[in-house]
CSV table of C-alpha atoms in Angstrom, one decimal:
chain,number,residue,atom,x,y,z
Y,1,MET,CA,0.0,-0.2,0.2
Y,2,MET,CA,2.7,2.0,1.3
Y,3,GLN,CA,4.5,2.0,-2.6
Y,4,ASN,CA,1.3,2.8,-4.6
Y,5,SER,CA,1.3,5.6,-2.9
Y,6,PHE,CA,4.3,6.6,-3.4
Y,7,SER,CA,4.1,6.5,-6.5
Y,8,LYS,CA,1.6,8.4,-7.9
Y,9,PRO,CA,2.8,11.5,-6.7
Y,10,LEU,CA,5.6,11.1,-8.0
Y,11,PHE,CA,4.1,9.9,-11.4
Y,12,PHE,CA,2.6,13.7,-11.9
Y,13,ALA,CA,5.6,16.0,-11.1
Y,14,LYS,CA,7.0,13.4,-14.0
Y,15,ILE,CA,4.1,14.1,-16.2
Y,16,ALA,CA,4.5,18.4,-15.1
Y,17,LEU,CA,8.0,18.0,-15.9
Y,18,ILE,CA,7.4,16.3,-19.4
Y,19,MET,CA,4.6,19.8,-19.6
Y,20,ASN,CA,6.2,22.4,-19.4
Y,21,ASP,CA,9.2,21.6,-20.9
Y,22,ALA,CA,6.5,21.1,-24.3
Y,23,THR,CA,5.0,25.0,-23.0
Y,24,SER,CA,8.7,26.1,-23.7
Y,25,TYR,CA,9.3,23.9,-26.0
Y,26,ILE,CA,6.2,26.2,-27.6
Y,27,LYS,CA,7.0,29.1,-26.9
Y,28,LYS,CA,10.7,29.1,-28.6
Y,29,LEU,CA,8.8,27.3,-31.3
Y,30,MET,CA,6.5,30.8,-31.4
Y,31,GLN,CA,9.2,32.6,-30.4
Y,32,LYS,CA,10.9,32.0,-33.7
Y,33,LYS,CA,8.1,32.1,-36.2
Y,34,LEU,CA,7.3,35.7,-35.0
Y,35,LEU,CA,10.9,36.6,-35.0
Y,36,ARG,CA,11.0,34.3,-38.7
Y,37,GLY,CA,7.8,35.7,-39.8
Y,38,ILE,CA,9.4,39.9,-38.4
Y,39,VAL,CA,11.9,38.6,-40.4
Y,40,LEU,CA,10.7,38.1,-43.7
Y,41,GLY,CA,8.3,41.1,-43.7
Y,42,LEU,CA,11.7,43.3,-43.1
Y,43,LEU,CA,13.3,41.6,-46.6
Y,44,LEU,CA,9.6,41.6,-48.4
Y,45,PHE,CA,8.9,45.5,-47.7
Y,46,LEU,CA,12.2,47.1,-47.9
Y,47,PRO,CA,12.5,46.7,-51.5
Y,48,GLU,CA,9.9,48.7,-51.2
Y,49,ILE,CA,10.8,51.3,-48.9
Y,50,SER,CA,13.9,51.8,-50.8
Y,51,TRP,CA,12.4,52.1,-53.9
Y,52,ALA,CA,10.4,54.2,-52.8
Y,53,GLN,CA,13.3,56.4,-51.3
Y,54,THR,CA,15.0,56.7,-55.2
Y,55,GLN,CA,12.1,58.0,-56.0
Y,56,LYS,CA,11.9,60.6,-53.7
Y,57,ASP,CA,16.0,61.7,-55.1
Y,58,GLU,CA,15.2,60.7,-58.3
Y,59,GLU,CA,11.8,63.8,-57.7
Y,60,HIS,CA,14.5,66.0,-55.5
Y,61,LEU,CA,17.7,65.5,-58.6
Y,62,ILE,CA,14.5,67.5,-61.1
Y,63,LYS,CA,13.8,69.4,-59.1
Y,64,GLU,CA,16.7,70.6,-59.3
Y,65,GLN,CA,17.8,70.7,-62.7
Y,66,HIS,CA,14.2,72.3,-63.6
Y,67,GLU,CA,15.3,75.4,-61.2
Y,68,ALA,CA,18.6,75.5,-62.2
Y,69,ARG,CA,17.5,75.4,-66.2
Y,70,ARG,CA,14.9,78.3,-64.7
Y,71,LYS,CA,17.4,80.3,-62.7
Y,72,ALA,CA,20.3,80.4,-65.7
Y,73,LEU,CA,17.2,80.8,-68.9
Y,74,GLU,CA,16.5,84.2,-66.3
Y,75,PHE,CA,19.9,84.8,-66.6
Y,76,ASP,CA,20.2,84.4,-70.3
Y,77,GLN,CA,18.0,87.1,-70.6
Y,78,ILE,CA,19.3,89.7,-68.6
Y,79,ILE,CA,22.8,89.7,-69.8
Y,80,ALA,CA,20.9,89.6,-73.1
Y,81,ALA,CA,19.2,92.7,-72.2
Y,82,GLN,CA,22.2,94.4,-70.6
Y,83,ILE,CA,24.3,93.8,-74.2
Y,84,GLU,CA,21.0,95.5,-75.5
Y,85,LYS,CA,21.8,98.5,-73.8
Y,86,THR,CA,25.8,98.3,-73.9
Y,87,LYS,CA,25.7,98.4,-77.8
Y,88,ASP,CA,22.4,101.2,-77.8
Y,89,THR,CA,24.7,103.5,-75.3
Y,90,ASP,CA,27.9,102.9,-73.6
Y,91,PRO,CA,30.0,105.4,-75.4
Y,92,PHE,CA,33.6,102.9,-74.9
Y,93,LEU,CA,31.4,101.2,-78.0
Y,94,ASP,CA,32.4,103.5,-80.3
Y,95,ALA,CA,35.0,105.0,-79.7
Y,96,LEU,CA,36.7,101.7,-80.7
Y,97,LEU,CA,34.1,102.3,-84.7
Y,98,PRO,CA,37.5,104.0,-86.3
Y,99,TYR,CA,39.4,101.0,-85.9
Y,100,ILE,CA,35.9,98.8,-87.1
Y,101,ALA,CA,36.1,100.7,-90.6
Y,102,PHE,CA,39.7,100.5,-90.9
Y,103,ARG,CA,39.5,97.1,-91.0
Y,104,LYS,CA,36.9,96.9,-92.8
Y,105,GLN,CA,39.0,99.5,-95.4
Y,106,ASN,CA,35.0,101.7,-95.5
Y,107,ALA,CA,35.6,104.8,-93.8
Y,108,SER,CA,30.9,105.3,-93.8
Y,109,ILE,CA,30.9,102.6,-90.8
Y,110,CYS,CA,32.0,106.7,-88.8
Y,111,LYS,CA,28.6,107.9,-90.0
Y,112,THR,CA,27.3,105.6,-87.7
Y,113,SER,CA,28.7,107.2,-85.0
Y,114,PRO,CA,27.9,109.9,-82.6
Y,115,GLN,CA,30.7,111.8,-83.0
Y,116,ALA,CA,32.1,111.3,-87.1
Y,117,LYS,CA,34.1,113.9,-87.1
Y,118,LEU,CA,35.7,112.2,-84.6
Y,119,CYS,CA,36.3,108.8,-86.1
Y,120,GLN,CA,36.9,110.4,-89.8
Y,121,ASP,CA,40.0,111.7,-88.1
Y,122,LYS,CA,41.2,108.6,-86.1
Y,123,TYR,CA,41.4,106.7,-89.6
Y,124,ARG,CA,42.6,109.0,-91.6
Y,125,TRP,CA,45.3,109.0,-88.9
Y,126,LEU,CA,45.6,104.7,-88.6
Y,127,GLN,CA,45.6,106.1,-92.6
Y,128,ASN,CA,48.8,107.7,-92.2
Y,129,THR,CA,50.4,105.7,-90.0
Y,130,LYS,CA,50.1,102.8,-92.2
Y,131,ASP,CA,52.0,104.7,-94.6
Y,132,LEU,CA,54.7,105.3,-93.1
Y,133,ALA,CA,55.1,102.0,-92.2
Y,134,GLN,CA,54.7,100.8,-95.0
Y,135,GLY,CA,57.2,103.6,-96.8
Y,136,ASN,CA,54.0,105.7,-99.0
Y,137,CYS,CA,55.9,108.4,-97.7
Y,138,SER,CA,54.3,110.4,-101.3
Y,139,GLN,CA,50.8,108.9,-99.6
Y,140,LEU,CA,51.5,111.0,-96.4
Y,141,ASN,CA,49.4,114.5,-96.1
Y,142,ASN,CA,51.4,115.5,-93.3
Y,143,ASP,CA,54.7,117.8,-94.2
Y,144,LEU,CA,56.0,116.9,-90.8
Y,145,MET,CA,55.7,113.5,-91.6
Y,146,LYS,CA,56.5,112.8,-95.4
Y,147,ARG,CA,59.8,114.0,-93.9
Y,148,ILE,CA,60.7,111.5,-90.8
Y,149,CYS,CA,59.0,108.9,-93.9
Y,150,LYS,CA,61.9,109.9,-95.6
Y,151,ASN,CA,64.4,109.6,-93.7
Y,152,LEU,CA,63.3,106.2,-92.8
Y,153,SER,CA,63.5,105.0,-95.6
Y,154,GLN,CA,67.1,105.5,-95.7
Y,155,ASN,CA,67.8,104.2,-92.1
Y,156,THR,CA,68.6,107.9,-90.9
Y,157,CYS,CA,67.2,110.6,-88.6
Y,158,ALA,CA,70.3,112.5,-89.1
Y,159,SER,CA,69.6,115.5,-90.9
Y,160,LEU,CA,66.4,116.6,-89.5
Y,161,PRO,CA,66.2,119.2,-86.3
Y,162,THR,CA,65.7,118.1,-82.8
Y,163,GLY,CA,62.3,117.3,-81.5
Y,164,GLU,CA,62.2,115.8,-85.7
Y,165,ALA,CA,65.2,113.7,-85.2
Y,166,ASP,CA,63.8,112.3,-81.8
Y,167,LEU,CA,60.7,111.3,-83.5
Y,168,CYS,CA,62.4,109.9,-85.9
Y,169,GLN,CA,64.3,107.7,-84.6
Y,170,GLY,CA,62.0,106.0,-82.3
Y,171,TYR,CA,60.4,104.5,-85.5
Y,172,LEU,CA,63.1,103.8,-86.2
Y,173,GLN,CA,64.9,101.8,-83.2
Y,174,MET,CA,61.2,101.0,-81.8
Y,175,ASP,CA,61.9,103.0,-79.3
Y,176,LEU,CA,59.3,104.4,-77.2
Y,177,GLU,CA,61.0,106.9,-75.4
Y,178,SER,CA,62.4,108.9,-78.0
Y,179,VAL,CA,59.1,109.2,-79.7
Y,180,ARG,CA,57.9,110.3,-76.5
Y,181,LYS,CA,60.8,112.8,-76.2
Y,182,GLY,CA,59.6,114.0,-80.4
Y,183,ILE,CA,56.2,114.2,-79.3
Y,184,GLY,CA,56.8,116.5,-76.6
Y,185,GLU,CA,59.5,119.4,-78.2
Y,186,PRO,CA,58.3,122.3,-78.3
Y,187,ALA,CA,58.6,123.2,-81.7
Y,188,LEU,CA,56.0,120.1,-82.3
Y,189,LYS,CA,53.8,121.1,-79.7
Y,190,ASN,CA,51.6,121.4,-82.6
Y,191,SER,CA,51.6,118.7,-85.5
Y,192,PHE,CA,50.0,116.5,-82.8
Y,193,THR,CA,46.6,115.3,-81.4
Y,194,ILE,CA,47.5,114.4,-77.6
Y,195,GLU,CA,45.1,112.0,-76.0
Y,196,GLY,CA,46.1,111.8,-72.4
Y,197,ASN,CA,50.8,112.1,-71.5
Y,198,THR,CA,52.3,112.2,-74.0
Y,199,GLN,CA,54.2,108.5,-72.4
Y,200,ARG,CA,50.2,106.5,-72.8
Y,201,ALA,CA,49.8,108.7,-77.0
Y,202,ALA,CA,53.7,107.8,-77.4
Y,203,ALA,CA,52.6,103.9,-76.8
Y,204,LYS,CA,49.5,104.1,-79.0
Y,205,MET,CA,51.3,106.5,-82.1
Y,206,LEU,CA,54.5,103.7,-81.7
Y,207,SER,CA,51.4,100.6,-81.4
Y,208,VAL,CA,50.0,100.7,-84.3
Y,209,TYR,CA,53.1,101.3,-86.7
Y,210,MET,CA,55.0,98.3,-85.0
Y,211,GLY,CA,51.8,96.6,-86.0
Y,212,PHE,CA,51.1,97.7,-89.2
Y,213,LYS,CA,55.6,97.7,-89.7
Y,214,ASN,CA,55.0,93.7,-89.0
Y,215,TYR,CA,53.2,92.3,-91.7
Y,216,ASN,CA,49.7,93.7,-89.5
Y,217,SER,CA,51.0,92.1,-86.5
Y,218,ARG,CA,49.4,92.1,-83.2
Y,219,PHE,CA,51.9,90.7,-81.2
Y,220,ALA,CA,53.9,93.2,-82.1
Y,221,CYS,CA,51.3,96.2,-81.7
Y,222,LEU,CA,50.9,95.1,-78.2
Y,223,LYS,CA,54.5,95.3,-77.1
Y,224,TYR,CA,54.1,98.3,-75.1
Y,225,ARG,CA,50.5,97.1,-73.5
Y,226,ASP,CA,51.4,97.7,-70.1
Y,227,SER,CA,51.2,102.1,-71.3
Y,228,LEU,CA,47.7,101.7,-73.4
Y,229,ASN,CA,45.1,102.4,-72.2
Y,230,LEU,CA,42.5,99.9,-72.8
Y,231,GLU,CA,40.5,101.3,-76.0
Y,232,GLN,CA,44.6,101.0,-77.7
Y,233,VAL,CA,44.7,97.5,-76.1
Y,234,LEU,CA,41.7,96.6,-77.7
Y,235,ALA,CA,42.4,98.5,-80.9
Y,236,CYS,CA,45.1,96.0,-81.6
Y,237,ASP,CA,42.9,93.2,-81.5
Y,238,MET,CA,39.7,95.4,-84.4
Y,239,LEU,CA,42.5,96.2,-86.6
Y,240,PHE,CA,45.1,92.4,-86.0
Y,241,GLY,CA,44.0,90.6,-84.4
Y,242,ASP,CA,42.4,87.6,-86.3
Y,243,GLN,CA,38.7,87.2,-85.3
Y,244,ASP,CA,36.3,89.3,-87.7
Y,245,PRO,CA,36.1,92.9,-86.0
Y,246,TYR,CA,32.3,92.7,-85.5
Y,247,GLN,CA,32.8,89.8,-83.8
Y,248,THR,CA,35.5,90.3,-81.1
Y,249,LEU,CA,33.2,93.9,-80.4
Y,250,ASP,CA,30.0,91.9,-79.9
Y,251,VAL,CA,32.2,90.0,-77.8
Y,252,ILE,CA,33.6,93.1,-75.9
Y,253,ALA,CA,29.5,94.4,-75.8
Y,254,ARG,CA,29.1,90.8,-73.4
Y,255,ASP,CA,31.7,91.2,-71.1
Y,256,ILE,CA,31.2,94.9,-70.7
Y,257,ALA,CA,27.5,94.5,-69.8
Y,258,MET,CA,28.9,91.3,-67.6
Y,259,PHE,CA,30.7,93.7,-65.3
Y,260,ASP,CA,27.8,96.2,-65.4
Y,261,LEU,CA,26.2,93.5,-64.5
Y,262,SER,CA,29.0,93.2,-61.3
Y,263,LEU,CA,28.9,96.4,-60.3
Y,264,MET,CA,25.4,96.0,-60.5
Y,265,ARG,CA,24.2,93.0,-58.4
Y,266,ASP,CA,27.6,93.8,-56.3
Y,267,ASP,CA,29.0,90.9,-56.9
Y,268,MET,CA,33.0,90.5,-58.2
Y,269,ASP,CA,32.2,86.0,-59.3
Y,270,LEU,CA,30.5,87.6,-62.4
Y,271,CYS,CA,34.4,88.6,-63.4
Y,272,ASN,CA,35.1,84.7,-64.1
Y,273,GLY,CA,32.4,85.6,-66.9
Y,274,ILE,CA,34.2,87.9,-68.9
Y,275,SER,CA,36.6,87.2,-72.2
Y,276,THR,CA,39.1,90.0,-72.6
Y,277,GLN,CA,41.4,89.8,-70.0
Y,278,ASP,CA,42.2,92.8,-70.1
Y,279,ILE,CA,38.9,94.3,-69.0
Y,280,LYS,CA,38.3,90.5,-67.2
Y,281,ASN,CA,41.5,92.3,-65.4
Y,282,ARG,CA,39.0,95.6,-64.2
Y,283,CYS,CA,36.2,93.8,-63.2
Y,284,GLN,CA,38.2,91.2,-60.5
Y,285,ASN,CA,40.5,94.6,-59.0
Y,286,PRO,CA,39.1,96.3,-56.0
Y,287,LYS,CA,41.3,99.5,-57.3
Y,288,THR,CA,39.8,99.3,-60.9
Y,289,ARG,CA,36.2,97.9,-60.7
Y,290,THR,CA,34.8,101.0,-59.9
Y,291,GLN,CA,36.3,102.8,-62.7
Y,292,ARG,CA,35.2,101.0,-64.8
Y,293,LEU,CA,36.9,101.5,-67.8
Y,294,ARG,CA,37.8,105.0,-67.8
């Protein structure tokens, strides 16, 4: 009897232990299945997330591209209007007309200038300088320059008086200081129209002469570049550059418009869009920037 009473509790204890183990196993199994379900759900949902993010990034990029194109178009319209304004009103472009007229050998171009007489005077000066450089002494309409021309053709300036001899020697040796001394001589004071100081006037006279003397050489024309003003530097491009002078004028008009826009917006970064180096330098230099093209 005692054996039977002892075995029943033991039996039930074993059953309870088995059931407890089974419950733990079932819980673990359910947890594993739940985890697998979560993982599987994530794996199924991740492509949706990735695709949605990619689509969002593409839409943002497209918006940025549209905005960039809109701003570029807006700027093109602004600069186009500024270029037209420059062409219509800027006196600096008008100062370049004599060089275009001479390069085209069409003096009637000067008639389109608001300062037609000044343009025609410069045209005649260019023709005289070319005749002097090429030894066409009989074509010169100035007695002083005829004398100098004849001496140059003989490679001597010895027979000329002071002033004239300096000028002759300057052309013969292509020496800027001699030309400056010549045109600064009191006896020759009324023989030349001096724009600015004598150094700059001499540089202009000698530069154009050297361009013609060296077979229409822009390089020779710019030998004394540091003594030339902006108009005179660009004159070398107009007279002796590879481009058609009207194409050069279009580039200069755009560069001046960009310069002016840079001043109006107080944005020096716009100077980077200027093609003509001398204009770009003025735009980027705080000292010359506010003086514009003077």
